[in-house]
Every structure is written in C-alpha cells, then in structure tokens.
Amino acid sequence: MPLGGILRFVDKNGRCNVQHGNLGSETSRYLSDLFTTLVDLKWRWNLFIFILTYTVAWLFMASMWWVIAYTRGDLNKAHVGNYTPCVANVYNFPSAFLFFIETEATIGYGYRYITDKCPEGIILFLFQSILGSIVDAFLIGCMFIKMSQPKKRAETLMFSEHAVISMRDGKLTLMFRVGNLRNSHMVSAQIRCKLLKSRQTPEGEFLPLDQLELDVGFSTGADQLFLVSPLTICHVIDAKSPFYDLSQRSMQSEQFEIVVILEGIVETTGMTCQARTSYTEDEVLWGHRFFPVISLEEGFFKVDYSQFHATFEVPTPPYSVKEQEEMLLMSSPLIAPAITNSKERHNSVECLDGLDDMTTKLPSKLQKITGREDFPKKLLRMSSTTSEKAYSLGDLPMKLQRISSVPGNSEEKLVSKTTKMLSDPMSQSVADLPPKLQKMAGGAARMEGNLPAKLRKMNSDRFT
C-alpha cells in the first residue's frame, strides 16, 4: 500500500489529495486575493456567485432610483400634467427596476428617461455607470479566465498506467511513457519526477513525505521533450539514484510514490499547461518493457494507442545496482579485495608460476641461473611466513635481495655466478685497450691496494 497504506499523495488524474485544515485567522488571506479565490472555485459556485452578484447589484440600484422618486414625491405626482419628475414614467418599484435595466444594458426603449430637473439623479446615474463597469469587468473577467484555463488540455496528455524497470543500454533503468492525443503541439514541454518516500534522519527526525529528485535527463537535456509522438522517459539507476539499492525482492516491501509532472505551453492559447500523475510501488513492474507503438505506413508514421499501456517481460537481473557492482568487484581479477592467509599463499604460487614462464624468454645463461630448484621454494616459504601482508609483483625483487643477504643461504652462490656472468665481457686483456684506457686500468690497479680484503679477493678472482 502506498505511503503507509492510507492514500496516495497524487491521484492518477493529477489531483493532489491534500486538504488544508485548522487555518484559523489565516482564512482572511483568501479574501485579500479575491480574484484568484473566485477562479479556483468550482463551476457551480462560480455560476452561483455570478448570478447572485448581478441580482443584488440590480436590486440595489433599482432601490436607489425608487428612493429618489419617493423622496421627491414623483410616485404621487407622476400623472399631473405640468409636473416634471426626476425620471419620467417611473410610478413604482417595478418601473424603477425596468429603468435601471434599460440604462445598465444600454437598451434605451425611450419611454423612461432621466430629466434635467433632478441633479441627484444625474449623480446616481454616474455612480451606476462606474459600479456597473467594475462588476462587469470583475465577474466577466473571472468567468473568462475560468473558461480559458488549460486544465482540460491536460486531459489529452496521456501517461502509461505502469512504470517498468529493465535493462537499457547496459544499465538498469526506470521507464514510463507519455503521449499527446492532439495534433497541436506542446511548446517547450518539460518533464520532472519526484520520489515521495518516508524516511528517518540520523538525528531521529521522521520525514513522512520526503521529496527526492529523480534525474530524467536534466544534465543532458533529455527532459526537454518534442512531444509529437509517444515518448519513453528514462531514469538511469546509478550510485546517485535513490533506487541505487532497490532490488526486485526489496521492492515488495518498499513504500514509495513517484510523482510525474509534465509542463508545456499550449500552442493554440499560449497558456502554460501542467499534467500530473503518480506511480506507487505496486504500479512499477520489474523486468518489463513497453510495446512499440509507432509504425511506418505509406508516407507517414502511425501511432497505435491500443498498445500504449501494454508491456512484456524481458530478462532482467533481480539484483539492485549496488549488489551488481559488489558482485562485479568480487569477480574482477584486476581488483584485490581483502584476502585470507590461504589466498596469500595461492597468490604467491601464482606469482612464481609467472616467473617460471618468464624464464623461458631469458638468455641461456640467465635461464641456468633461474633454473635452480631451491629458488622458488624459498620464495614460497618467505610468502607463507608473512601472511599479514599481500605482496605484489613489485615487492618480489626486494624480497630476493633480502634473501640473498642472509648468511649461509645458497643464494650467495647465485649472486657470485651472476657477477661472474656479468664480468665475462670485461675479462678481455688490458693490452687490447687504447692507451688512455690502459692508463686508467693501471690507475685502477694502483687503487686496489686501498680496497678491503674481500673486495681485493673479488677483483683478483674476476680478472684471473
């Protein structure tokens, strides 16, 4: 049930299900904007106020003419031949009422007319003209605005009965459909979406109708619609979406409402029109897609509105985008998550296997050096004793240096063989060198006496 199982915030026809109560003294604000108040009233109240206002105004002005005739004595002297009344042929209240109607409606039958012997009647006539113009402007203007409101234009703007969630362009997407039944266009049509969902803040405050924005293409301009044919509006569910952790299973227990607002300018009248609808969690179909409604005929495109609300099932993962990203991280070989001791040892063995593959591409002398059997075994022992750290390939050379520096290890022989291999190209005779290099070699021999004993021994072994 939407929003706590009571009522939806916005009905399918766009009516907002909200009532304002306990206004108290704030009701006087409605009278300060009387024109808007009258326009917002229902038609039956508008017609009642329209008729009542004209009736009261006519009776009031007719009474004023009758009072003038009564105070002047025109009612008793109307049939005297040489007497000039204020208003000719006004004998009673009905005749005064008819005179007012003839004057207000500018009918002018010519039988009843005001004379120049009545200054108070001239003043009342001016007041009647001004008051009648104000009443006409107010009431007729109110009725005109009421009739020209584009609310009925929204009746020809359609929304799909359901929203759907499925994959589009490789992304999980919330979609719904809008359409325009008239041939006249909606100029500058724009669509917006709001998510109404109750939540509780970390401070403990409960928000019963928290409004969140659903991006339907604001950054890309996709929210600006060319509404000639039915369009499918898309909201991509990503890390910024309120539906980031929504899955097919969690949607069964969720309570939310999606409010859709479509705005545009009516092409024929130039007035702004707004159409609204909403989708609750029960009206969102997971793993569905809309049927196509546009087909190409001979020389035109045909829209089949019988399929406007129809959907069909498509394969869609039942997981949320957050769960899909977590599964992708777990299965990706390029990202190393937190690993256990057994996984560390397995990764070390894999690194050694990679090194064995690399040795087949080395020169023959280096293959002999790296082909020792005890070389990978010692690396494996090293990786198993340091289970609290995950080693990368960039750490292996440093570990090799540490192993070779430990006294008593057989790797000392490996270092000596490597040094000997590297010194083979340097073992040529000094006599083959140019004179300047021979002098440098002689200087190097004189510097040998200043070296430590181990280095002198290494030099003697290298040049013999």
Tab-separated table of C-alpha atoms in Angstrom:
chain	number	residue	atom	x	y	z
A	1	MET	CA	0.000	0.000	0.000
A	2	PRO	CA	1.351	3.439	-0.843
A	3	LEU	CA	2.583	5.710	1.902
A	4	GLY	CA	1.608	3.679	4.888
A	5	GLY	CA	-1.406	2.007	3.274
A	6	ILE	CA	-3.725	5.052	3.526
A	7	LEU	CA	-3.932	7.152	0.377
A	8	ARG	CA	-1.735	8.223	-2.466
A	9	PHE	CA	-0.403	11.762	-2.477
A	10	VAL	CA	-1.268	12.451	-6.141
A	11	ASP	CA	-4.096	10.610	-7.874
A	12	LYS	CA	-3.724	9.127	-11.337
A	13	ASN	CA	-5.697	12.030	-12.790
A	14	GLY	CA	-3.272	14.522	-11.264
A	15	ARG	CA	-5.400	15.735	-8.369
A	16	CYS	CA	-3.396	16.328	-5.214
A	17	ASN	CA	-5.007	14.523	-2.302
A	18	VAL	CA	-4.302	17.234	0.272
A	19	GLN	CA	-6.717	19.177	2.447
A	20	HIS	CA	-5.792	22.252	4.492
A	21	GLY	CA	-7.342	22.408	7.914
A	22	ASN	CA	-7.208	24.449	11.138
A	23	LEU	CA	-6.344	27.642	9.307
A	24	GLY	CA	-7.931	29.842	11.948
A	25	SER	CA	-7.398	33.512	11.193
A	26	GLU	CA	-5.397	32.660	8.089
A	27	THR	CA	-8.635	32.284	6.112
A	28	SER	CA	-8.690	36.058	5.673
A	29	ARG	CA	-5.810	35.666	3.226
A	30	TYR	CA	-8.239	34.199	0.713
A	31	LEU	CA	-10.201	37.458	0.659
A	32	SER	CA	-7.056	39.500	0.038
A	33	ASP	CA	-6.735	37.691	-3.292
A	34	LEU	CA	-10.418	37.530	-4.144
A	35	PHE	CA	-9.957	37.185	-7.888
A	36	THR	CA	-7.783	34.058	-7.598
A	37	THR	CA	-10.174	32.679	-4.990
A	38	LEU	CA	-13.092	33.001	-7.382
A	39	VAL	CA	-11.137	31.440	-10.239
A	40	ASP	CA	-10.156	28.461	-8.080
A	41	LEU	CA	-13.752	27.771	-7.084
A	42	LYS	CA	-15.727	25.046	-8.774
A	43	TRP	CA	-18.026	25.934	-11.647
A	44	ARG	CA	-21.250	25.633	-9.662
A	45	TRP	CA	-20.011	28.129	-7.100
A	46	ASN	CA	-18.790	30.461	-9.827
A	47	LEU	CA	-22.209	30.476	-11.510
A	48	PHE	CA	-23.955	30.998	-8.190
A	49	ILE	CA	-21.741	33.992	-7.310
A	50	PHE	CA	-22.139	35.393	-10.826
A	51	ILE	CA	-25.939	35.333	-10.711
A	52	LEU	CA	-26.119	36.477	-7.105
A	53	THR	CA	-23.817	39.467	-7.656
A	54	TYR	CA	-25.765	40.781	-10.639
A	55	THR	CA	-29.106	40.251	-8.905
A	56	VAL	CA	-28.024	42.105	-5.770
A	57	ALA	CA	-26.497	44.944	-7.798
A	58	TRP	CA	-29.629	45.373	-9.900
A	59	LEU	CA	-31.944	45.324	-6.895
A	60	PHE	CA	-29.754	47.794	-5.049
A	61	MET	CA	-29.601	50.290	-7.920
A	62	ALA	CA	-33.317	49.934	-8.628
A	63	SER	CA	-33.973	50.663	-4.957
A	64	MET	CA	-31.858	53.813	-5.190
A	65	TRP	CA	-33.916	55.095	-8.123
A	66	TRP	CA	-37.121	54.254	-6.277
A	67	VAL	CA	-35.884	56.123	-3.161
A	68	ILE	CA	-35.166	59.233	-5.236
A	69	ALA	CA	-38.603	59.084	-6.808
A	70	TYR	CA	-40.213	58.556	-3.409
A	71	THR	CA	-38.409	61.412	-1.632
A	72	ARG	CA	-39.234	63.846	-4.467
A	73	GLY	CA	-42.880	62.800	-4.499
A	74	ASP	CA	-42.725	61.589	-8.089
A	75	LEU	CA	-44.763	58.499	-7.239
A	76	ASN	CA	-47.852	60.583	-6.293
A	77	LYS	CA	-47.421	63.375	-8.873
A	78	ALA	CA	-46.491	61.260	-11.867
A	79	HIS	CA	-49.902	61.810	-13.555
A	80	VAL	CA	-50.011	65.564	-13.029
A	81	GLY	CA	-49.773	67.221	-16.435
A	82	ASN	CA	-47.425	70.139	-15.707
A	83	TYR	CA	-45.142	68.241	-13.263
A	84	THR	CA	-41.619	67.224	-14.311
A	85	PRO	CA	-40.393	64.135	-12.370
A	86	CYS	CA	-36.774	63.044	-11.895
A	87	VAL	CA	-37.326	60.042	-14.110
A	88	ALA	CA	-40.203	60.100	-16.477
A	89	ASN	CA	-42.802	57.312	-16.273
A	90	VAL	CA	-41.477	55.824	-13.013
A	91	TYR	CA	-44.518	55.210	-10.805
A	92	ASN	CA	-43.431	52.322	-8.538
A	93	PHE	CA	-40.588	49.907	-7.793
A	94	PRO	CA	-41.097	47.676	-10.875
A	95	SER	CA	-40.918	50.706	-13.152
A	96	ALA	CA	-37.744	51.855	-11.328
A	97	PHE	CA	-36.238	48.405	-11.797
A	98	LEU	CA	-37.033	48.437	-15.522
A	99	PHE	CA	-35.441	51.880	-15.866
A	100	PHE	CA	-32.234	50.600	-14.263
A	101	ILE	CA	-32.102	47.545	-16.536
A	102	GLU	CA	-32.643	49.695	-19.656
A	103	THR	CA	-29.881	52.049	-18.551
A	104	GLU	CA	-27.404	49.352	-17.479
A	105	ALA	CA	-27.889	47.250	-20.595
A	106	THR	CA	-27.994	50.399	-22.822
A	107	ILE	CA	-31.260	49.220	-24.295
A	108	GLY	CA	-32.962	52.613	-24.210
A	109	TYR	CA	-36.573	51.999	-25.170
A	110	GLY	CA	-37.246	55.731	-24.912
A	111	TYR	CA	-40.259	55.536	-22.647
A	112	ARG	CA	-38.389	56.059	-19.339
A	113	TYR	CA	-35.640	58.662	-19.211
A	114	ILE	CA	-33.941	60.981	-16.727
A	115	THR	CA	-34.722	64.712	-16.825
A	116	ASP	CA	-32.584	67.784	-16.162
A	117	LYS	CA	-34.668	68.760	-13.128
A	118	CYS	CA	-33.034	66.083	-10.949
A	119	PRO	CA	-29.348	66.678	-10.003
A	120	GLU	CA	-29.380	63.768	-7.546
A	121	GLY	CA	-30.491	61.502	-10.369
A	122	ILE	CA	-27.558	62.640	-12.520
A	123	ILE	CA	-25.113	61.798	-9.723
A	124	LEU	CA	-26.744	58.396	-9.206
A	125	PHE	CA	-26.562	57.779	-12.936
A	126	LEU	CA	-22.767	58.378	-12.925
A	127	PHE	CA	-22.327	56.092	-9.903
A	128	GLN	CA	-24.393	53.416	-11.620
A	129	SER	CA	-22.225	53.545	-14.734
A	130	ILE	CA	-18.968	53.235	-12.763
A	131	LEU	CA	-20.250	50.472	-10.496
A	132	GLY	CA	-21.689	48.534	-13.429
A	133	SER	CA	-18.366	48.677	-15.294
A	134	ILE	CA	-16.474	47.376	-12.234
A	135	VAL	CA	-18.888	44.498	-11.673
A	136	ASP	CA	-18.835	43.544	-15.348
A	137	ALA	CA	-15.059	43.626	-15.538
A	138	PHE	CA	-14.644	41.564	-12.373
A	139	LEU	CA	-17.233	38.878	-12.998
A	140	ILE	CA	-16.868	38.561	-16.772
A	141	GLY	CA	-13.077	38.541	-16.450
A	142	CYS	CA	-13.302	35.847	-13.793
A	143	MET	CA	-15.538	33.717	-15.986
A	144	PHE	CA	-13.279	34.216	-19.000
A	145	ILE	CA	-10.175	33.122	-17.076
A	146	LYS	CA	-12.122	30.201	-15.688
A	147	MET	CA	-13.167	29.047	-19.150
A	148	SER	CA	-9.756	29.563	-20.733
A	149	GLN	CA	-7.813	27.620	-18.106
A	150	PRO	CA	-5.786	24.864	-19.792
A	151	LYS	CA	-6.754	22.227	-17.244
A	152	LYS	CA	-8.853	20.413	-19.787
A	153	ARG	CA	-5.877	20.394	-22.158
A	154	ALA	CA	-4.201	18.075	-19.699
A	155	GLU	CA	-6.956	15.542	-20.340
A	156	THR	CA	-5.429	14.875	-23.766
A	157	LEU	CA	-1.961	14.238	-22.309
A	158	MET	CA	-1.540	10.554	-21.510
A	159	PHE	CA	0.685	8.683	-19.081
A	160	SER	CA	1.220	4.948	-19.061
A	161	GLU	CA	-0.654	3.049	-16.385
A	162	HIS	CA	2.533	1.380	-15.153
A	163	ALA	CA	6.203	2.196	-14.919
A	164	VAL	CA	8.747	-0.512	-15.740
A	165	ILE	CA	12.296	-1.389	-14.694
A	166	SER	CA	14.552	-3.218	-17.134
A	167	MET	CA	17.940	-3.005	-18.807
A	168	ARG	CA	18.542	-0.321	-21.438
A	169	ASP	CA	21.983	0.335	-22.948
A	170	GLY	CA	23.506	-1.978	-20.358
A	171	LYS	CA	22.099	-0.037	-17.392
A	172	LEU	CA	19.176	-0.735	-15.085
A	173	THR	CA	16.575	1.909	-15.964
A	174	LEU	CA	13.196	3.064	-14.658
A	175	MET	CA	10.889	3.946	-17.574
A	176	PHE	CA	7.383	5.236	-18.199
A	177	ARG	CA	5.600	6.559	-21.269
A	178	VAL	CA	3.916	9.895	-22.119
A	179	GLY	CA	1.821	10.843	-25.145
A	180	ASN	CA	-0.129	13.722	-26.695
A	181	LEU	CA	-3.507	12.926	-28.256
A	182	ARG	CA	-3.938	16.259	-30.040
A	183	ASN	CA	-2.281	17.363	-33.245
A	184	SER	CA	-1.453	20.728	-31.664
A	185	HIS	CA	1.954	20.646	-30.030
A	186	MET	CA	3.057	21.390	-26.509
A	187	VAL	CA	5.669	24.118	-26.856
A	188	SER	CA	8.726	23.881	-24.566
A	189	ALA	CA	7.453	20.677	-22.959
A	190	GLN	CA	9.473	19.672	-19.902
A	191	ILE	CA	9.097	16.721	-17.559
A	192	ARG	CA	10.130	16.315	-13.933
A	193	CYS	CA	9.914	13.442	-11.455
A	194	LYS	CA	9.761	13.435	-7.675
A	195	LEU	CA	10.142	10.470	-5.352
A	196	LEU	CA	7.969	10.639	-2.225
A	197	LYS	CA	9.235	8.331	0.458
A	198	SER	CA	9.125	8.313	4.235
A	199	ARG	CA	12.486	8.175	5.963
A	200	GLN	CA	14.159	8.857	9.271
A	201	THR	CA	17.213	11.071	9.602
A	202	PRO	CA	20.299	10.037	11.607
A	203	GLU	CA	19.140	12.518	14.264
A	204	GLY	CA	15.875	10.607	14.676
A	205	GLU	CA	13.590	13.016	12.835
A	206	PHE	CA	10.831	11.284	10.845
A	207	LEU	CA	10.023	12.766	7.430
A	208	PRO	CA	6.658	11.357	6.265
A	209	LEU	CA	6.750	12.778	2.714
A	210	ASP	CA	10.364	13.461	1.884
A	211	GLN	CA	10.735	14.618	-1.728
A	212	LEU	CA	13.745	13.434	-3.736
A	213	GLU	CA	14.535	14.412	-7.303
A	214	LEU	CA	14.700	11.706	-9.970
A	215	ASP	CA	17.005	12.662	-12.824
A	216	VAL	CA	15.224	12.095	-16.136
A	217	GLY	CA	17.830	13.838	-18.278
A	218	PHE	CA	18.293	17.266	-16.737
A	219	SER	CA	22.067	17.208	-17.248
A	220	THR	CA	21.799	16.019	-20.856
A	221	GLY	CA	18.694	17.979	-21.901
A	222	ALA	CA	16.618	14.822	-22.326
A	223	ASP	CA	13.932	16.316	-20.073
A	224	GLN	CA	13.087	18.814	-22.862
A	225	LEU	CA	10.513	16.930	-24.929
A	226	PHE	CA	9.415	17.179	-28.545
A	227	LEU	CA	6.053	15.607	-27.784
A	228	VAL	CA	4.745	14.788	-31.257
A	229	SER	CA	4.536	11.037	-30.705
A	230	PRO	CA	4.619	8.923	-27.523
A	231	LEU	CA	7.974	9.057	-25.744
A	232	THR	CA	9.537	6.762	-23.162
A	233	ILE	CA	11.027	8.711	-20.261
A	234	CYS	CA	14.065	7.061	-18.655
A	235	HIS	CA	15.706	7.372	-15.265
A	236	VAL	CA	19.060	5.576	-15.121
A	237	ILE	CA	19.556	3.859	-11.770
A	238	ASP	CA	23.134	4.513	-10.650
A	239	ALA	CA	25.006	5.453	-7.485
A	240	LYS	CA	23.321	8.885	-7.449
A	241	SER	CA	19.810	7.483	-7.819
A	242	PRO	CA	17.502	6.973	-4.803
A	243	PHE	CA	16.853	3.481	-6.233
A	244	TYR	CA	20.542	2.502	-6.024
A	245	ASP	CA	19.850	-0.303	-3.534
A	246	LEU	CA	16.390	-1.259	-4.900
A	247	SER	CA	16.067	-4.883	-5.993
A	248	GLN	CA	13.142	-6.989	-7.137
A	249	ARG	CA	12.804	-8.551	-3.708
A	250	SER	CA	13.167	-5.324	-1.703
A	251	MET	CA	10.590	-3.556	-3.879
A	252	GLN	CA	7.905	-5.851	-2.442
A	253	SER	CA	8.447	-4.325	0.992
A	254	GLU	CA	9.195	-0.754	-0.111
A	255	GLN	CA	6.657	2.074	0.170
A	256	PHE	CA	7.144	4.999	-2.184
A	257	GLU	CA	5.361	7.093	-4.791
A	258	ILE	CA	6.796	8.560	-7.989
A	259	VAL	CA	5.132	11.844	-8.971
A	260	VAL	CA	5.467	12.833	-12.647
A	261	ILE	CA	4.932	16.459	-13.715
A	262	LEU	CA	4.673	17.415	-17.390
A	263	GLU	CA	4.631	21.129	-18.224
A	264	GLY	CA	4.369	22.995	-21.506
A	265	ILE	CA	2.786	25.881	-23.354
A	266	VAL	CA	-0.437	25.226	-25.248
A	267	GLU	CA	0.223	26.120	-28.851
A	268	THR	CA	-3.278	27.468	-29.567
A	269	THR	CA	-3.721	29.665	-26.472
A	270	GLY	CA	-0.161	30.362	-25.320
A	271	MET	CA	-1.028	29.425	-21.743
A	272	THR	CA	1.009	27.096	-19.574
A	273	CYS	CA	-0.443	23.646	-19.031
A	274	GLN	CA	0.571	21.127	-16.392
A	275	ALA	CA	-0.344	17.440	-16.300
A	276	ARG	CA	0.411	15.199	-13.339
A	277	THR	CA	0.238	11.544	-12.409
A	278	SER	CA	1.916	9.168	-9.987
A	279	TYR	CA	3.155	5.584	-9.693
A	280	THR	CA	3.210	3.642	-6.448
A	281	GLU	CA	5.438	0.639	-5.799
A	282	ASP	CA	2.591	-1.657	-6.885
A	283	GLU	CA	2.483	0.060	-10.282
A	284	VAL	CA	6.187	-0.437	-11.050
A	285	LEU	CA	6.803	-3.657	-12.991
A	286	TRP	CA	10.231	-5.256	-12.640
A	287	GLY	CA	11.599	-6.918	-15.774
A	288	HIS	CA	9.111	-5.423	-18.238
A	289	ARG	CA	9.365	-3.288	-21.352
A	290	PHE	CA	6.826	-1.266	-23.342
A	291	PHE	CA	5.493	-2.455	-26.671
A	292	PRO	CA	6.426	-0.255	-29.642
A	293	VAL	CA	3.542	1.918	-30.827
A	294	ILE	CA	4.999	3.666	-33.889
A	295	SER	CA	4.944	2.036	-37.308
A	296	LEU	CA	5.848	3.331	-40.768
A	297	GLU	CA	2.958	3.461	-43.190
A	298	GLU	CA	2.803	4.774	-46.741
A	299	GLY	CA	4.167	8.282	-46.400
A	300	PHE	CA	3.544	8.814	-42.669
A	301	PHE	CA	4.138	7.393	-39.222
A	302	LYS	CA	1.209	5.777	-37.453
A	303	VAL	CA	0.787	5.680	-33.677
A	304	ASP	CA	-1.184	2.742	-32.289
A	305	TYR	CA	-2.553	3.897	-28.948
A	306	SER	CA	-4.091	0.491	-28.273
A	307	GLN	CA	-0.567	-0.653	-27.261
A	308	PHE	CA	0.234	2.492	-25.310
A	309	HIS	CA	-0.061	0.830	-21.881
A	310	ALA	CA	0.993	-2.688	-22.958
A	311	THR	CA	4.211	-4.226	-21.607
A	312	PHE	CA	6.002	-7.554	-21.980
A	313	GLU	CA	8.557	-9.362	-19.852
A	314	VAL	CA	12.273	-9.241	-20.662
A	315	PRO	CA	15.267	-10.873	-18.928
A	316	THR	CA	16.346	-8.543	-16.132
A	317	PRO	CA	18.682	-9.284	-13.212
A	318	PRO	CA	16.707	-9.283	-9.949
A	319	TYR	CA	19.549	-7.588	-8.081
A	320	SER	CA	19.978	-3.931	-7.279
A	321	VAL	CA	22.667	-1.856	-8.937
A	322	LYS	CA	24.579	-1.819	-5.664
A	323	GLU	CA	24.525	-5.613	-5.459
A	324	GLN	CA	25.564	-5.933	-9.104
A	325	GLU	CA	28.558	-3.663	-8.545
A	326	GLU	CA	29.593	-5.623	-5.460
A	327	MET	CA	29.412	-8.899	-7.382
A	328	LEU	CA	31.418	-7.346	-10.188
A	329	LEU	CA	34.120	-6.269	-7.732
A	330	MET	CA	34.303	-9.740	-6.249
A	331	SER	CA	34.675	-11.373	-9.659
A	332	SER	CA	37.095	-8.842	-11.181
A	333	PRO	CA	40.763	-10.079	-11.365
A	334	LEU	CA	42.097	-6.525	-11.501
A	335	ILE	CA	40.907	-5.618	-8.012
A	336	ALA	CA	42.345	-7.414	-4.974
A	337	PRO	CA	39.908	-7.495	-2.053
A	338	ALA	CA	40.787	-8.445	1.499
A	339	ILE	CA	42.301	-11.937	1.236
A	340	THR	CA	42.919	-14.663	3.785
A	341	ASN	CA	46.159	-16.456	4.552
A	342	SER	CA	45.367	-19.281	2.146
A	343	LYS	CA	44.675	-16.810	-0.619
A	344	GLU	CA	48.022	-15.116	0.063
A	345	ARG	CA	49.835	-18.380	-0.372
A	346	HIS	CA	47.883	-19.147	-3.541
A	347	ASN	CA	48.739	-15.720	-4.982
A	348	SER	CA	52.419	-16.259	-4.160
A	349	VAL	CA	52.417	-19.558	-6.043
A	350	GLU	CA	50.762	-17.879	-8.988
A	351	CYS	CA	53.485	-15.205	-8.976
A	352	LEU	CA	56.148	-17.906	-9.026
A	353	ASP	CA	54.427	-19.654	-11.909
A	354	GLY	CA	54.518	-16.371	-13.764
A	355	LEU	CA	58.224	-16.068	-13.081
A	356	ASP	CA	58.783	-19.601	-14.411
A	357	ASP	CA	57.033	-18.591	-17.604
A	358	MET	CA	59.217	-15.525	-17.885
A	359	THR	CA	62.448	-17.552	-17.565
A	360	THR	CA	61.761	-19.318	-20.844
A	361	LYS	CA	62.181	-15.988	-22.590
A	362	LEU	CA	65.533	-15.135	-20.944
A	363	PRO	CA	69.016	-15.843	-22.409
A	364	SER	CA	70.549	-19.250	-21.822
A	365	LYS	CA	72.901	-18.123	-19.032
A	366	LEU	CA	70.091	-16.420	-17.084
A	367	GLN	CA	67.895	-19.486	-17.619
A	368	LYS	CA	70.602	-21.583	-15.941
A	369	ILE	CA	70.695	-19.187	-13.007
A	370	THR	CA	66.912	-19.007	-12.527
A	371	GLY	CA	66.503	-22.730	-13.145
A	372	ARG	CA	67.614	-23.671	-9.644
A	373	GLU	CA	65.054	-25.805	-7.854
A	374	ASP	CA	65.511	-24.257	-4.448
A	375	PHE	CA	64.919	-20.712	-5.756
A	376	PRO	CA	61.065	-20.773	-5.958
A	377	LYS	CA	60.810	-22.927	-2.822
A	378	LYS	CA	62.498	-20.284	-0.721
A	379	LEU	CA	60.214	-17.623	-2.164
A	380	LEU	CA	57.217	-19.792	-1.244
A	381	ARG	CA	58.479	-20.158	2.321
A	382	MET	CA	59.027	-16.448	2.516
A	383	SER	CA	55.444	-15.661	1.377
A	384	SER	CA	53.917	-18.219	3.792
A	385	THR	CA	55.660	-16.725	6.846
A	386	THR	CA	54.338	-13.223	6.191
A	387	SER	CA	50.593	-13.890	5.982
A	388	GLU	CA	49.665	-10.484	7.302
A	389	LYS	CA	50.781	-8.721	4.086
A	390	ALA	CA	49.646	-9.030	0.443
A	391	TYR	CA	52.696	-8.975	-1.846
A	392	SER	CA	52.607	-7.542	-5.326
A	393	LEU	CA	54.973	-8.291	-8.182
A	394	GLY	CA	56.776	-5.013	-7.449
A	395	ASP	CA	57.793	-6.365	-3.977
A	396	LEU	CA	59.430	-9.548	-5.266
A	397	PRO	CA	62.858	-8.091	-6.257
A	398	MET	CA	63.298	-6.505	-2.814
A	399	LYS	CA	62.492	-9.825	-1.160
A	400	LEU	CA	65.001	-11.510	-3.386
A	401	GLN	CA	67.616	-9.012	-2.180
A	402	ARG	CA	66.709	-9.766	1.449
A	403	ILE	CA	67.029	-13.494	0.864
A	404	SER	CA	70.406	-13.108	-0.832
A	405	SER	CA	71.726	-11.008	2.082
A	406	VAL	CA	71.057	-13.748	4.695
A	407	PRO	CA	74.388	-15.535	5.532
A	408	GLY	CA	74.515	-19.223	4.920
A	409	ASN	CA	71.917	-19.244	2.185
A	410	SER	CA	72.659	-20.944	-1.059
A	411	GLU	CA	71.673	-17.806	-2.876
A	412	GLU	CA	75.200	-16.436	-2.287
A	413	LYS	CA	76.349	-18.789	-4.948
A	414	LEU	CA	73.652	-17.494	-7.237
A	415	VAL	CA	74.906	-13.917	-6.734
A	416	SER	CA	78.502	-14.929	-7.392
A	417	LYS	CA	77.526	-16.732	-10.579
A	418	THR	CA	75.552	-13.739	-11.733
A	419	THR	CA	78.536	-11.460	-11.044
A	420	LYS	CA	80.821	-13.794	-12.894
A	421	MET	CA	78.471	-13.926	-15.878
A	422	LEU	CA	78.268	-10.147	-15.986
A	423	SER	CA	82.068	-9.861	-15.765
A	424	ASP	CA	82.737	-12.138	-18.747
A	425	PRO	CA	82.605	-9.304	-21.269
A	426	MET	CA	85.044	-7.357	-19.036
A	427	SER	CA	87.704	-10.118	-18.918
A	428	GLN	CA	89.420	-9.159	-22.080
A	429	SER	CA	93.135	-8.298	-21.948
A	430	VAL	CA	94.202	-4.804	-20.971
A	431	ALA	CA	96.599	-4.798	-23.848
A	432	ASP	CA	93.724	-4.730	-26.267
A	433	LEU	CA	92.539	-1.397	-24.875
A	434	PRO	CA	93.559	2.049	-26.200
A	435	PRO	CA	96.471	3.821	-24.480
A	436	LYS	CA	94.258	6.147	-22.406
A	437	LEU	CA	92.165	3.235	-21.142
A	438	GLN	CA	95.355	1.290	-20.369
A	439	LYS	CA	96.473	4.172	-18.146
A	440	MET	CA	93.060	4.185	-16.427
A	441	ALA	CA	93.326	0.430	-15.893
A	442	GLY	CA	96.765	0.923	-14.383
A	443	GLY	CA	95.395	3.603	-12.087
A	444	ALA	CA	92.670	1.229	-11.027
A	445	ALA	CA	95.282	-1.392	-10.216
A	446	ARG	CA	97.131	1.116	-8.016
A	447	MET	CA	93.848	1.910	-6.208
A	448	GLU	CA	93.375	-1.800	-5.440
A	449	GLY	CA	95.693	-1.576	-2.523
A	450	ASN	CA	93.275	0.759	-0.763
A	451	LEU	CA	90.334	-1.670	-1.042
A	452	PRO	CA	89.192	-4.048	1.723
A	453	ALA	CA	90.387	-7.633	1.686
A	454	LYS	CA	87.134	-9.097	0.390
A	455	LEU	CA	86.944	-6.662	-2.491
A	456	ARG	CA	90.595	-7.287	-3.444
A	457	LYS	CA	89.835	-11.008	-3.464
A	458	MET	CA	86.768	-10.450	-5.625
A	459	ASN	CA	88.808	-8.375	-8.087
A	460	SER	CA	91.559	-10.971	-8.252
A	461	ASP	CA	89.003	-13.719	-8.912
A	462	ARG	CA	87.316	-11.647	-11.602
A	463	PHE	CA	90.428	-10.769	-13.613
A	464	THR	CA	92.069	-14.217	-13.402
